Coordinates of C-alpha atoms in Angstrom, one line a residue:
M1 CA 30.4 -15.0 -62.9
S2 CA 31.6 -13.5 -59.6
S3 CA 29.8 -14.2 -56.4
I4 CA 29.4 -10.5 -55.9
V5 CA 27.4 -10.3 -59.1
I6 CA 25.2 -13.1 -57.8
A7 CA 24.8 -11.2 -54.5
V8 CA 23.7 -8.0 -56.1
F9 CA 21.3 -10.0 -58.3
K10 CA 19.9 -11.8 -55.3
L11 CA 19.3 -8.5 -53.4
T12 CA 17.7 -6.9 -56.4
I13 CA 15.1 -9.6 -57.4
G14 CA 14.1 -9.8 -53.7
L15 CA 11.7 -7.0 -54.6
L16 CA 9.5 -9.5 -56.3
G17 CA 7.8 -10.1 -53.0
N18 CA 7.9 -11.5 -49.5
R19 CA 7.1 -15.1 -50.7
F20 CA 9.9 -14.7 -53.2
R21 CA 12.3 -13.3 -50.6
D22 CA 11.7 -16.4 -48.5
K23 CA 12.4 -18.6 -51.5
I24 CA 15.7 -16.8 -52.0
A25 CA 16.7 -17.3 -48.4
D26 CA 16.0 -21.1 -48.6
S27 CA 17.8 -21.3 -52.0
L28 CA 20.9 -19.6 -50.7
K29 CA 21.2 -22.1 -47.8
E30 CA 21.3 -24.8 -50.4
G31 CA 23.7 -23.0 -52.7
D32 CA 21.3 -23.2 -55.8
M33 CA 21.0 -19.6 -56.7
T34 CA 21.2 -20.3 -60.4
D35 CA 19.7 -23.8 -60.8
Q36 CA 16.8 -24.6 -63.1
S37 CA 14.2 -24.8 -60.4
F38 CA 15.1 -21.4 -59.1
R39 CA 14.9 -19.7 -62.5
D40 CA 11.6 -21.5 -63.2
F41 CA 10.3 -20.0 -60.0
I42 CA 11.3 -16.5 -61.1
V43 CA 9.6 -16.9 -64.4
R44 CA 6.4 -18.3 -62.7
E45 CA 6.4 -15.4 -60.2
I46 CA 6.7 -12.8 -63.0
K47 CA 4.0 -14.5 -65.0
D48 CA 1.7 -14.6 -62.0
I49 CA 2.1 -10.9 -61.4
K50 CA 1.6 -10.1 -65.1
S51 CA -1.6 -12.3 -65.3
K52 CA -3.2 -10.1 -62.6
L53 CA -2.7 -6.9 -64.7
D54 CA -5.0 -5.9 -67.5
G55 CA -6.5 -2.9 -69.1
L56 CA -5.1 -0.1 -71.3
A57 CA -4.0 2.0 -68.4
R58 CA -1.6 -0.8 -67.4
K59 CA 0.1 -1.2 -70.8
D60 CA 3.4 0.5 -69.8
L61 CA 3.6 -1.7 -66.6
L62 CA 2.8 -4.8 -68.6
A63 CA 5.5 -3.8 -71.2
S64 CA 8.0 -3.2 -68.4
I65 CA 7.4 -6.6 -66.9
S66 CA 7.8 -8.3 -70.3
F67 CA 11.1 -6.5 -70.9
F68 CA 12.3 -7.4 -67.4
N69 CA 11.3 -11.1 -67.9
E70 CA 13.3 -11.1 -71.2
G71 CA 16.3 -9.6 -69.4
I72 CA 16.2 -12.2 -66.6
K73 CA 16.2 -15.0 -69.2
L74 CA 19.1 -13.5 -71.0
L75 CA 21.0 -12.9 -67.7
Y76 CA 20.6 -16.6 -66.8
E77 CA 22.2 -17.5 -70.2
V78 CA 25.2 -15.4 -69.0
F79 CA 25.2 -17.2 -65.7
D80 CA 25.2 -20.6 -67.5
E81 CA 28.0 -19.5 -69.7
A82 CA 30.1 -18.2 -66.8
R83 CA 29.7 -21.3 -64.6
P84 CA 32.4 -24.0 -64.7
K85 CA 31.8 -26.6 -67.4
S86 CA 31.9 -29.4 -64.8
E87 CA 29.1 -27.6 -63.0
N88 CA 27.0 -27.1 -66.1
N89 CA 27.4 -30.8 -67.0
N90 CA 26.7 -31.9 -63.5
A91 CA 30.0 -33.8 -63.6
V92 CA 30.8 -32.6 -60.1
T93 CA 28.4 -32.6 -57.1
T94 CA 29.5 -30.1 -54.5
T95 CA 28.3 -30.1 -50.9
Q96 CA 26.6 -27.1 -49.4
A97 CA 29.7 -26.4 -47.3
A98 CA 32.1 -26.7 -50.2
T99 CA 29.9 -24.3 -52.2
A100 CA 30.0 -21.8 -49.3
L101 CA 33.8 -22.1 -49.0
A102 CA 34.3 -21.4 -52.7
C103 CA 31.9 -18.4 -52.4
A104 CA 33.8 -17.1 -49.4
A105 CA 37.2 -17.3 -51.0
E106 CA 36.0 -15.7 -54.2
T107 CA 34.3 -12.9 -52.3
F108 CA 37.4 -12.1 -50.4
S109 CA 39.6 -12.1 -53.6
L110 CA 37.2 -9.7 -55.3
T111 CA 37.2 -7.1 -52.6
K112 CA 39.6 -4.7 -54.4
G113 CA 37.4 -4.7 -57.5
M114 CA 34.1 -4.3 -55.7
N115 CA 33.0 -1.1 -57.5
K116 CA 33.5 -2.8 -60.9
L117 CA 32.4 -6.4 -60.7
E118 CA 34.4 -8.9 -62.6
V119 CA 32.7 -9.8 -65.8
A120 CA 35.6 -9.1 -68.1
N121 CA 36.5 -12.8 -68.4
L122 CA 33.3 -13.5 -70.3
N123 CA 33.8 -14.8 -73.8
A124 CA 32.4 -12.8 -76.8
S125 CA 29.2 -14.8 -76.9
A126 CA 28.4 -14.3 -73.2
S127 CA 29.3 -10.6 -73.5
G128 CA 26.9 -10.2 -76.3
V129 CA 24.1 -11.8 -74.3
L130 CA 24.9 -9.6 -71.3
S131 CA 24.6 -6.6 -73.6
R132 CA 21.2 -7.6 -74.8
A133 CA 20.1 -8.3 -71.3
K134 CA 21.1 -4.8 -70.2
D135 CA 19.2 -3.4 -73.2
R136 CA 16.0 -5.2 -72.0
F137 CA 16.5 -3.9 -68.5
R138 CA 16.9 -0.4 -69.9
D139 CA 13.6 -0.8 -71.7
A140 CA 12.0 -2.2 -68.6
R141 CA 13.2 0.8 -66.6
R142 CA 11.9 3.3 -69.0
K143 CA 8.4 1.7 -69.2
A144 CA 8.3 1.3 -65.5
T145 CA 9.1 5.0 -65.1
E146 CA 6.2 5.9 -67.4
A147 CA 3.9 3.5 -65.5
F148 CA 4.8 5.1 -62.2
A149 CA 4.1 8.5 -63.5
N150 CA 0.6 7.4 -64.7
T151 CA -1.8 8.8 -62.1
A152 CA -4.6 6.7 -63.6
L153 CA -3.1 3.6 -62.1
S154 CA -3.9 2.4 -58.6
T155 CA -1.4 3.1 -55.8
F156 CA -0.3 -0.5 -55.6
D157 CA 0.1 -0.7 -59.4
R158 CA 2.4 2.4 -59.1
L159 CA 4.3 0.8 -56.3
L160 CA 4.7 -2.3 -58.4
A161 CA 6.0 -0.1 -61.3
M162 CA 8.5 1.4 -58.9
Q163 CA 9.8 -2.0 -57.8
Y164 CA 10.4 -3.0 -61.4
R165 CA 12.0 0.3 -62.1
V166 CA 14.4 -0.2 -59.2
M167 CA 15.2 -3.8 -60.1
A168 CA 15.8 -2.8 -63.8
T169 CA 17.9 0.2 -62.8
I170 CA 20.3 -2.0 -60.8
L171 CA 20.4 -5.0 -63.2
E172 CA 21.0 -2.6 -66.1
T173 CA 24.3 -1.8 -64.5
L174 CA 25.1 -5.2 -63.0
D175 CA 28.7 -5.1 -64.2
N176 CA 29.2 -1.8 -62.3
P177 CA 26.2 -1.3 -59.9
V178 CA 27.7 1.7 -58.2
Y179 CA 26.4 3.7 -61.2
S180 CA 22.8 2.7 -60.2
I181 CA 22.8 4.2 -56.7
A182 CA 22.2 7.9 -57.7
A183 CA 19.3 6.8 -60.0
C184 CA 17.9 4.6 -57.2
R185 CA 17.9 7.5 -54.8
V186 CA 15.8 9.5 -57.2
C187 CA 13.4 6.5 -57.3
L188 CA 13.1 6.6 -53.5
E189 CA 12.6 10.4 -53.4
E190 CA 9.7 10.0 -55.8
L191 CA 8.3 6.9 -54.0
N192 CA 8.5 8.4 -50.5
S193 CA 6.9 11.7 -51.7
L194 CA 3.9 9.9 -53.3
P195 CA 0.7 11.4 -51.6
A196 CA -0.7 8.0 -50.9
V197 CA 2.5 6.9 -49.2
Q198 CA 2.7 10.1 -47.1
K199 CA -1.0 9.7 -46.1
C200 CA -0.5 6.0 -45.0
F201 CA 2.6 6.8 -42.9
K202 CA 0.7 9.8 -41.4
V203 CA -2.3 7.7 -40.3
E204 CA -0.1 4.9 -38.9
L205 CA 2.2 7.2 -36.9
E206 CA -0.5 9.6 -35.6
K207 CA -2.9 6.8 -34.6
G208 CA -6.0 8.9 -34.9
F209 CA -9.6 7.9 -35.7
K210 CA -8.6 6.8 -39.3
A211 CA -6.1 4.3 -38.0
A212 CA -8.9 1.9 -37.1
F213 CA -9.8 1.4 -40.8
R214 CA -8.0 -0.4 -43.7
K215 CA -5.2 -1.6 -41.5
D216 CA -4.2 -4.4 -43.8
V217 CA -4.0 -2.2 -46.9
R218 CA -2.0 0.4 -45.0
S219 CA 0.4 -2.2 -43.6
D220 CA 0.9 -3.6 -47.1
L221 CA 1.8 -0.2 -48.5
I222 CA 4.1 0.7 -45.7
S223 CA 5.8 -2.7 -45.9
T224 CA 6.3 -2.4 -49.6
V225 CA 7.8 1.1 -49.3
C226 CA 10.2 -0.1 -46.5
H227 CA 11.2 -3.2 -48.4
T228 CA 12.1 -1.1 -51.5
N229 CA 14.1 1.3 -49.4
R230 CA 15.9 -1.6 -47.7
V231 CA 16.9 -3.4 -50.9
I232 CA 18.4 -0.2 -52.4
F233 CA 20.2 0.5 -49.1
N234 CA 21.6 -3.0 -49.0
V235 CA 22.9 -2.8 -52.6
A236 CA 24.4 0.7 -51.8
L237 CA 26.1 -0.7 -48.7
M238 CA 27.6 -3.6 -50.7
V239 CA 29.0 -1.6 -53.6
D240 CA 29.5 1.9 -52.2
F241 CA 30.1 1.6 -48.5
G242 CA 31.9 4.9 -48.1
N243 CA 29.2 7.0 -49.8
K244 CA 28.3 9.8 -47.4
E245 CA 24.7 9.8 -48.8
L246 CA 24.1 6.6 -47.0
S247 CA 23.9 8.6 -43.8
N248 CA 21.3 11.0 -45.4
W249 CA 18.7 8.5 -46.6
P250 CA 15.4 9.8 -48.3
C251 CA 12.6 10.1 -45.8
V252 CA 8.8 10.3 -45.9
E253 CA 7.8 13.9 -45.0
I254 CA 4.7 14.4 -42.9
R255 CA 3.9 18.0 -42.1
E256 CA 7.6 19.0 -42.2
I257 CA 8.5 16.0 -40.0
K258 CA 10.9 13.5 -41.7
V259 CA 10.1 9.9 -41.0
S260 CA 12.8 7.3 -41.9
P261 CA 11.4 4.1 -43.4
L262 CA 14.4 2.3 -42.0
Q263 CA 14.6 3.7 -38.5
N264 CA 11.2 4.8 -37.1
D265 CA 10.0 2.6 -34.2
R266 CA 6.3 2.6 -35.2
V267 CA 7.3 1.5 -38.7
L268 CA 9.1 -1.3 -37.0
K269 CA 5.9 -2.5 -35.4
V270 CA 4.2 -2.7 -38.8
L271 CA 7.1 -4.7 -40.2
R272 CA 7.2 -7.1 -37.3
K273 CA 3.5 -8.0 -37.8
R274 CA 4.4 -8.8 -41.4
G275 CA 7.5 -10.8 -40.5
M276 CA 9.7 -8.2 -42.2
E277 CA 11.7 -6.8 -39.3
H278 CA 14.9 -7.5 -41.3
C279 CA 13.9 -4.5 -43.5
F280 CA 14.4 -2.2 -40.5
G281 CA 17.6 -0.3 -40.0
T282 CA 18.6 -1.9 -36.7
L283 CA 18.3 -5.6 -35.9
E284 CA 19.1 -7.8 -32.9
L285 CA 20.6 -11.2 -33.3
L286 CA 17.7 -13.6 -32.7
R287 CA 18.1 -16.4 -30.1
G288 CA 16.3 -19.2 -31.9
E289 CA 16.9 -22.8 -31.0
D290 CA 20.4 -23.2 -29.4
G291 CA 21.1 -19.6 -30.3
S292 CA 21.0 -18.0 -26.9
L293 CA 23.8 -15.6 -26.0
V294 CA 24.4 -16.1 -22.3
W295 CA 27.7 -14.3 -22.1
P296 CA 29.0 -13.3 -25.5
V297 CA 32.6 -12.1 -25.4
S298 CA 33.5 -11.6 -29.1
I299 CA 32.0 -11.1 -32.5
A300 CA 33.4 -11.5 -36.0
S301 CA 32.0 -12.0 -39.5
N302 CA 32.9 -14.3 -42.4
S303 CA 33.0 -13.9 -46.1
L304 CA 29.5 -15.2 -46.4
G305 CA 28.2 -12.1 -44.6
Q306 CA 27.4 -14.1 -41.4
F307 CA 28.0 -13.0 -37.9
V308 CA 30.2 -15.3 -35.7
V309 CA 29.7 -14.9 -32.0
A310 CA 31.8 -16.5 -29.2
N311 CA 29.8 -17.4 -26.1
G312 CA 32.4 -17.1 -23.4
N313 CA 31.7 -18.4 -19.9
G314 CA 28.4 -20.2 -20.7
D315 CA 28.4 -23.1 -23.1
K316 CA 31.8 -22.1 -24.7
M317 CA 30.1 -22.3 -28.2
I318 CA 30.7 -20.4 -31.4
K319 CA 27.4 -19.4 -32.9
F320 CA 26.5 -18.3 -36.4
F321 CA 23.7 -15.8 -37.4
D322 CA 22.8 -14.6 -40.9
S323 CA 22.6 -10.9 -41.9
R324 CA 18.9 -10.9 -40.9
G325 CA 19.9 -11.8 -37.4
E326 CA 18.5 -15.3 -37.5
F327 CA 20.4 -18.2 -35.7
L328 CA 22.0 -20.6 -38.2
N329 CA 24.3 -23.0 -36.4
C330 CA 26.8 -23.5 -33.5
F331 CA 29.6 -25.8 -32.5
P332 CA 31.7 -26.3 -29.3
V333 CA 35.3 -25.0 -29.3
V334 CA 36.4 -27.7 -26.9
S335 CA 35.3 -31.3 -26.5
E336 CA 33.3 -32.5 -23.4
T337 CA 36.4 -34.2 -22.1
S338 CA 38.6 -31.1 -22.2
R339 CA 36.0 -28.5 -21.3
D340 CA 37.0 -28.5 -17.6
D341 CA 40.6 -27.5 -18.7
V342 CA 39.4 -24.2 -20.1
Y343 CA 38.6 -21.1 -18.1
C344 CA 36.8 -19.3 -20.9
L345 CA 36.5 -18.7 -24.6
C346 CA 38.1 -15.3 -25.1
Q347 CA 37.9 -14.3 -28.7
V348 CA 36.9 -15.5 -32.2
A349 CA 38.2 -14.5 -35.7
T350 CA 37.9 -15.7 -39.3
D351 CA 40.1 -15.6 -42.3
S352 CA 39.6 -15.4 -46.1
N353 CA 39.5 -19.1 -46.5
G354 CA 36.6 -19.6 -44.2
K355 CA 38.7 -20.9 -41.3
I356 CA 37.7 -20.1 -37.7
Y357 CA 40.1 -19.2 -34.9
A358 CA 39.2 -19.3 -31.2
L359 CA 41.4 -18.0 -28.4
V360 CA 40.9 -19.7 -25.1
E361 CA 42.3 -19.2 -21.6
L362 CA 43.4 -22.4 -20.0
K363 CA 43.4 -23.5 -16.3
P364 CA 46.7 -24.2 -14.6
Q365 CA 47.8 -27.8 -15.0
V366 CA 48.9 -27.9 -11.4
K367 CA 46.1 -27.1 -9.0
S368 CA 46.8 -24.4 -6.4
L369 CA 45.0 -22.7 -3.7
I370 CA 46.6 -19.4 -4.8
F371 CA 44.6 -17.6 -7.5
K372 CA 46.8 -16.7 -10.6
D373 CA 46.3 -13.5 -12.5
N374 CA 48.2 -14.9 -15.5
N375 CA 47.3 -18.2 -17.3
T376 CA 48.3 -20.0 -20.4
G377 CA 46.3 -19.6 -23.6
A378 CA 45.8 -21.5 -26.9
V379 CA 44.4 -20.8 -30.3
H380 CA 42.1 -23.5 -31.8
V381 CA 41.7 -23.5 -35.6
F382 CA 38.7 -25.0 -37.4
D383 CA 37.8 -25.4 -41.1
W384 CA 34.7 -24.1 -42.8
D385 CA 32.8 -27.2 -41.7
F386 CA 33.6 -26.7 -38.0
Q387 CA 36.1 -29.6 -38.0
P388 CA 39.2 -29.0 -35.8
L389 CA 42.4 -28.6 -37.8
H390 CA 45.0 -27.9 -35.1
K391 CA 45.7 -25.8 -32.1
F392 CA 48.8 -24.0 -30.8
S393 CA 49.8 -22.5 -27.4
L394 CA 50.8 -18.9 -26.9
K395 CA 54.4 -18.0 -26.3
E396 CA 53.7 -16.4 -22.9
E397 CA 51.0 -16.5 -20.2
F398 CA 48.6 -13.6 -20.4
S399 CA 46.3 -11.7 -18.0
T400 CA 42.6 -11.1 -18.3
V401 CA 42.4 -9.0 -15.2
A402 CA 40.7 -5.7 -16.2
F403 CA 41.7 -6.5 -19.8
R404 CA 40.2 -8.5 -22.7
P405 CA 42.7 -9.9 -25.3
S406 CA 41.8 -9.3 -29.0
L407 CA 42.4 -11.6 -31.9
T408 CA 42.5 -11.1 -35.7
V409 CA 43.9 -12.8 -38.8
N410 CA 45.4 -10.7 -41.6
D411 CA 45.4 -11.2 -45.4
K412 CA 49.0 -12.6 -45.2
G413 CA 47.6 -15.6 -43.1
K414 CA 49.2 -14.4 -39.8
V415 CA 47.4 -14.6 -36.5
L416 CA 47.7 -11.4 -34.4
I417 CA 46.8 -11.3 -30.7
L418 CA 46.6 -8.2 -28.5
L419 CA 47.3 -9.1 -24.9
I420 CA 49.0 -8.2 -21.6
T421 CA 51.7 -10.5 -20.2
Q422 CA 52.2 -8.5 -16.9
P423 CA 49.5 -9.1 -14.3
N424 CA 50.4 -6.1 -12.2
Y425 CA 48.1 -3.3 -13.4
S426 CA 50.5 -0.5 -12.8
Q427 CA 53.3 -2.3 -14.7
R428 CA 51.2 -3.8 -17.5
K429 CA 52.6 -3.4 -21.0
P430 CA 50.2 -4.3 -23.8
T431 CA 51.8 -5.9 -26.9
I432 CA 50.7 -7.6 -30.1
Q433 CA 52.0 -11.1 -30.7
V434 CA 52.3 -12.4 -34.3
Y435 CA 52.1 -16.1 -35.2
Q436 CA 52.1 -18.1 -38.4
S437 CA 48.8 -19.9 -39.0
D438 CA 50.5 -23.2 -37.8
G439 CA 51.5 -21.6 -34.5
R440 CA 55.1 -20.6 -35.1
F441 CA 55.9 -17.4 -33.2
V442 CA 57.0 -14.6 -35.6
N443 CA 57.5 -11.4 -33.5
N444 CA 55.7 -8.9 -31.4
F445 CA 55.2 -5.1 -31.8
G446 CA 53.4 -2.1 -30.3
D447 CA 55.6 -2.0 -27.2
G448 CA 56.0 1.6 -26.0
I449 CA 53.4 2.9 -28.4
L450 CA 50.2 1.4 -27.1
K451 CA 48.7 3.0 -23.9
S452 CA 45.3 1.5 -23.3
P453 CA 44.4 -0.6 -26.4
V454 CA 41.0 -2.4 -26.5
N455 CA 40.9 -4.2 -29.8
I456 CA 42.8 -4.9 -33.1
A457 CA 41.5 -5.5 -36.6
A458 CA 43.3 -6.7 -39.7
A459 CA 43.3 -4.4 -42.8
S460 CA 44.5 -4.7 -46.4
E461 CA 48.2 -5.2 -47.3
G462 CA 49.0 -6.8 -44.0
R463 CA 48.2 -3.6 -42.0
T464 CA 46.9 -3.7 -38.4
L465 CA 44.4 -1.3 -36.8
V466 CA 44.6 -0.9 -33.0
T467 CA 42.0 1.1 -31.1
D468 CA 43.7 2.9 -28.2
N469 CA 41.4 4.5 -25.7
G470 CA 44.3 5.8 -23.7
D471 CA 45.5 7.8 -26.7
S472 CA 42.0 8.6 -28.2
C473 CA 43.1 7.2 -31.6
V474 CA 43.3 4.3 -33.9
H475 CA 47.0 3.3 -34.6
V476 CA 47.9 1.9 -38.0
F477 CA 50.9 -0.4 -38.3
N478 CA 52.3 -1.9 -41.5
E479 CA 52.8 -5.6 -42.1
H480 CA 56.2 -5.5 -40.4
G481 CA 54.8 -4.0 -37.2
E482 CA 56.1 -0.5 -37.9
H483 CA 53.9 2.4 -36.8
I484 CA 52.6 4.4 -39.8
F485 CA 50.2 6.9 -38.5
K486 CA 47.1 7.2 -36.3
L487 CA 43.4 8.2 -36.9
T488 CA 42.3 10.9 -34.5
D489 CA 39.6 13.0 -36.3
M490 CA 36.3 13.1 -34.3
L491 CA 37.4 10.4 -31.9
E492 CA 36.1 12.0 -28.7
F493 CA 34.3 9.4 -26.6
E494 CA 33.8 9.2 -22.9
S495 CA 33.9 5.4 -22.9
S496 CA 35.6 2.7 -24.9
F497 CA 35.3 2.7 -28.7
Y498 CA 36.2 -0.1 -31.2
T499 CA 37.4 -0.6 -34.7
A500 CA 36.7 -2.9 -37.6
F501 CA 37.6 -3.0 -41.3
H502 CA 35.3 -3.3 -44.3
W503 CA 37.4 -5.4 -46.8
P504 CA 35.4 -4.7 -50.1
S505 CA 35.8 -0.9 -49.9
E506 CA 38.9 -0.8 -47.7
H507 CA 37.3 1.6 -45.2
V508 CA 37.9 1.7 -41.4
V509 CA 34.8 1.6 -39.2
V510 CA 34.9 3.1 -35.7
A511 CA 32.0 2.9 -33.2
G512 CA 31.6 4.5 -29.8
F513 CA 28.9 5.3 -27.3
R514 CA 28.0 8.6 -25.8
P515 CA 26.3 8.0 -22.3
Q516 CA 25.1 11.6 -21.9
T517 CA 23.0 11.5 -25.1
E518 CA 22.6 7.7 -25.2
E519 CA 23.7 7.6 -28.8
L520 CA 25.9 5.3 -30.8
Q521 CA 28.2 7.1 -33.1
V522 CA 29.7 5.4 -36.2
L523 CA 32.6 6.9 -38.1
I524 CA 33.8 5.7 -41.5
Y525 CA 37.4 6.5 -42.7
T526 CA 39.5 5.8 -45.7
M527 CA 42.8 4.0 -45.1
E528 CA 44.5 7.4 -45.4
G529 CA 42.6 8.7 -42.4
K530 CA 40.0 10.9 -44.2
I531 CA 36.5 10.7 -42.7
V532 CA 33.9 10.1 -45.4
R533 CA 30.7 9.2 -43.5
H534 CA 29.4 9.3 -39.9
F535 CA 26.0 8.9 -38.3
E536 CA 24.4 8.8 -34.9
Q537 CA 21.8 6.4 -33.6
T538 CA 19.8 6.4 -30.4
A539 CA 20.6 3.3 -28.3
R540 CA 19.0 3.6 -24.9
G541 CA 20.0 1.2 -22.1
I542 CA 23.6 0.6 -23.2
R543 CA 26.2 0.4 -20.5
F544 CA 29.2 0.0 -22.7
L545 CA 30.4 -1.4 -26.1
A546 CA 32.4 -4.7 -26.1
E547 CA 33.3 -5.3 -29.7
L548 CA 32.6 -4.5 -33.3
T549 CA 32.6 -6.2 -36.7
V550 CA 31.4 -5.3 -40.3
T551 CA 30.3 -7.9 -42.9
V552 CA 31.3 -7.9 -46.6
E553 CA 27.7 -6.7 -47.2
G554 CA 28.3 -3.6 -45.1
R555 CA 26.2 -4.6 -42.1
I556 CA 27.8 -3.4 -38.8
G557 CA 27.5 -5.7 -35.8
I558 CA 28.0 -4.2 -32.3
L559 CA 28.4 -6.3 -29.2
A560 CA 27.2 -4.2 -26.2
M561 CA 26.2 -4.6 -22.6
F562 CA 22.7 -3.3 -21.7
K563 CA 21.2 -2.5 -18.3
T564 CA 17.9 -3.9 -17.2
G565 CA 17.9 -2.3 -13.7
T566 CA 20.2 -0.8 -11.2
K567 CA 22.3 -4.0 -10.9
S568 CA 21.3 -6.5 -13.6
S569 CA 22.9 -6.4 -17.1
Y570 CA 22.9 -8.5 -20.2
F571 CA 24.7 -8.6 -23.6
K572 CA 23.2 -8.4 -27.0
V573 CA 24.3 -7.7 -30.5
L574 CA 22.9 -4.9 -32.6
V575 CA 23.1 -5.0 -36.4
I576 CA 22.9 -1.6 -38.2

């Protein structure tokens, strides 16, 4: 069973509750998404919910939960059948890191088949079980729909019915979940327009006399609505990243004012009190223990959906954060004995096999009183377990004066570096150097085409995207370094903009900042240059953007500098 199927399953059953969501997060860290203890927990959670329901008015809701429970048990039979025999027989014990690596490689290999998840390799028996599971989820969806429509039920029973309806809708189409998105949007429109929901949002946002009463009940309701919205949005991002409706999400309407459950600041305050700020539309990477970002210079993402941040002039560490913004781990790029030989950590990138690449600027071997604009550089390569594999030196010295180099690794395994080898600003000529993964120089390209490039990103079929602020475009080169065309539609920014590539959907992501309106603008293109989605978001305090990445789950990470006063500034990463 593909890891993408597991990812959709994981996102969906997260609706069973906050306590359940935390259990999922812990289980994923250990790589035991489908083990016996985890499935037992699911069954106990459903049984616990069901035991609290009684009465004739709840018969449809009880029936929905029963059908859903049967579907879950059948789905786990499919998981067992699809897992390798050695894993089923416990003949092989894998480490957490090895499990993560396998998941990463599989996720990358499945990107082109994202909209139709790979379950075609199931045998006849497993296919039959999957069909029966989908039938149960269909029955659960129908009964949950009837329960939600029953006005005799309490508001929270109706919310519970909607959660089961959403989960069943997605799992009914688990082999092709993109088909569930339109139906889930209908669910949200009905949920967000529920009178009790509108009333709670109104009281919370207007903060009148009624806001002093029933705070916990109101917070529970708002949190449940936001959680349901977030789960559907995450699934939609994962399986239908280019869908323009993602930029037009259903809102809660209050006196003709539309309130987004994913973007409203007062809603965020409610979620923070519940420890559910990850359900909000915009996150910040949390510092956590050892997770401070003193001077971050580069951001990337890996195939596990994690953010990888290079801390440049500070501790010269590479730090990992999950999609919820929480700090996970870190490791030094250079050892204590060689740290003094490195000026700074310039860039970080990852490849499909989980390897990590770090570009560093080295100090001159011969000390001199004369400051050099150009210095030598090296690329350090690490495996998925942060163990050093090898390093290689760049062909030429490069300059970091008024220019930041950019690093990426394409799907052909080649390392590409955008840099300037001429320190004289008026004579500088940006170029892209290409190396084999072992450090052998291949060629360079872009000379004479690039004017004022700021970053590069690898795209499918060996193609390279280059953001060129001097030409107000994104250049597209083929795997041989030949210029194909350039994206120009709507690229009208007063300051630098950046590019990333969403591998599962093969869409180009461009983000820029408009100082006059203090808005971030994000544009989504097909590889043919057609714009399919765009949205704006208020981002007060930003001075400029520094880099951009997008995870396989569709979360966009933006590294930006913020101002705190007339002179002081600091970097932080926004996740949208």
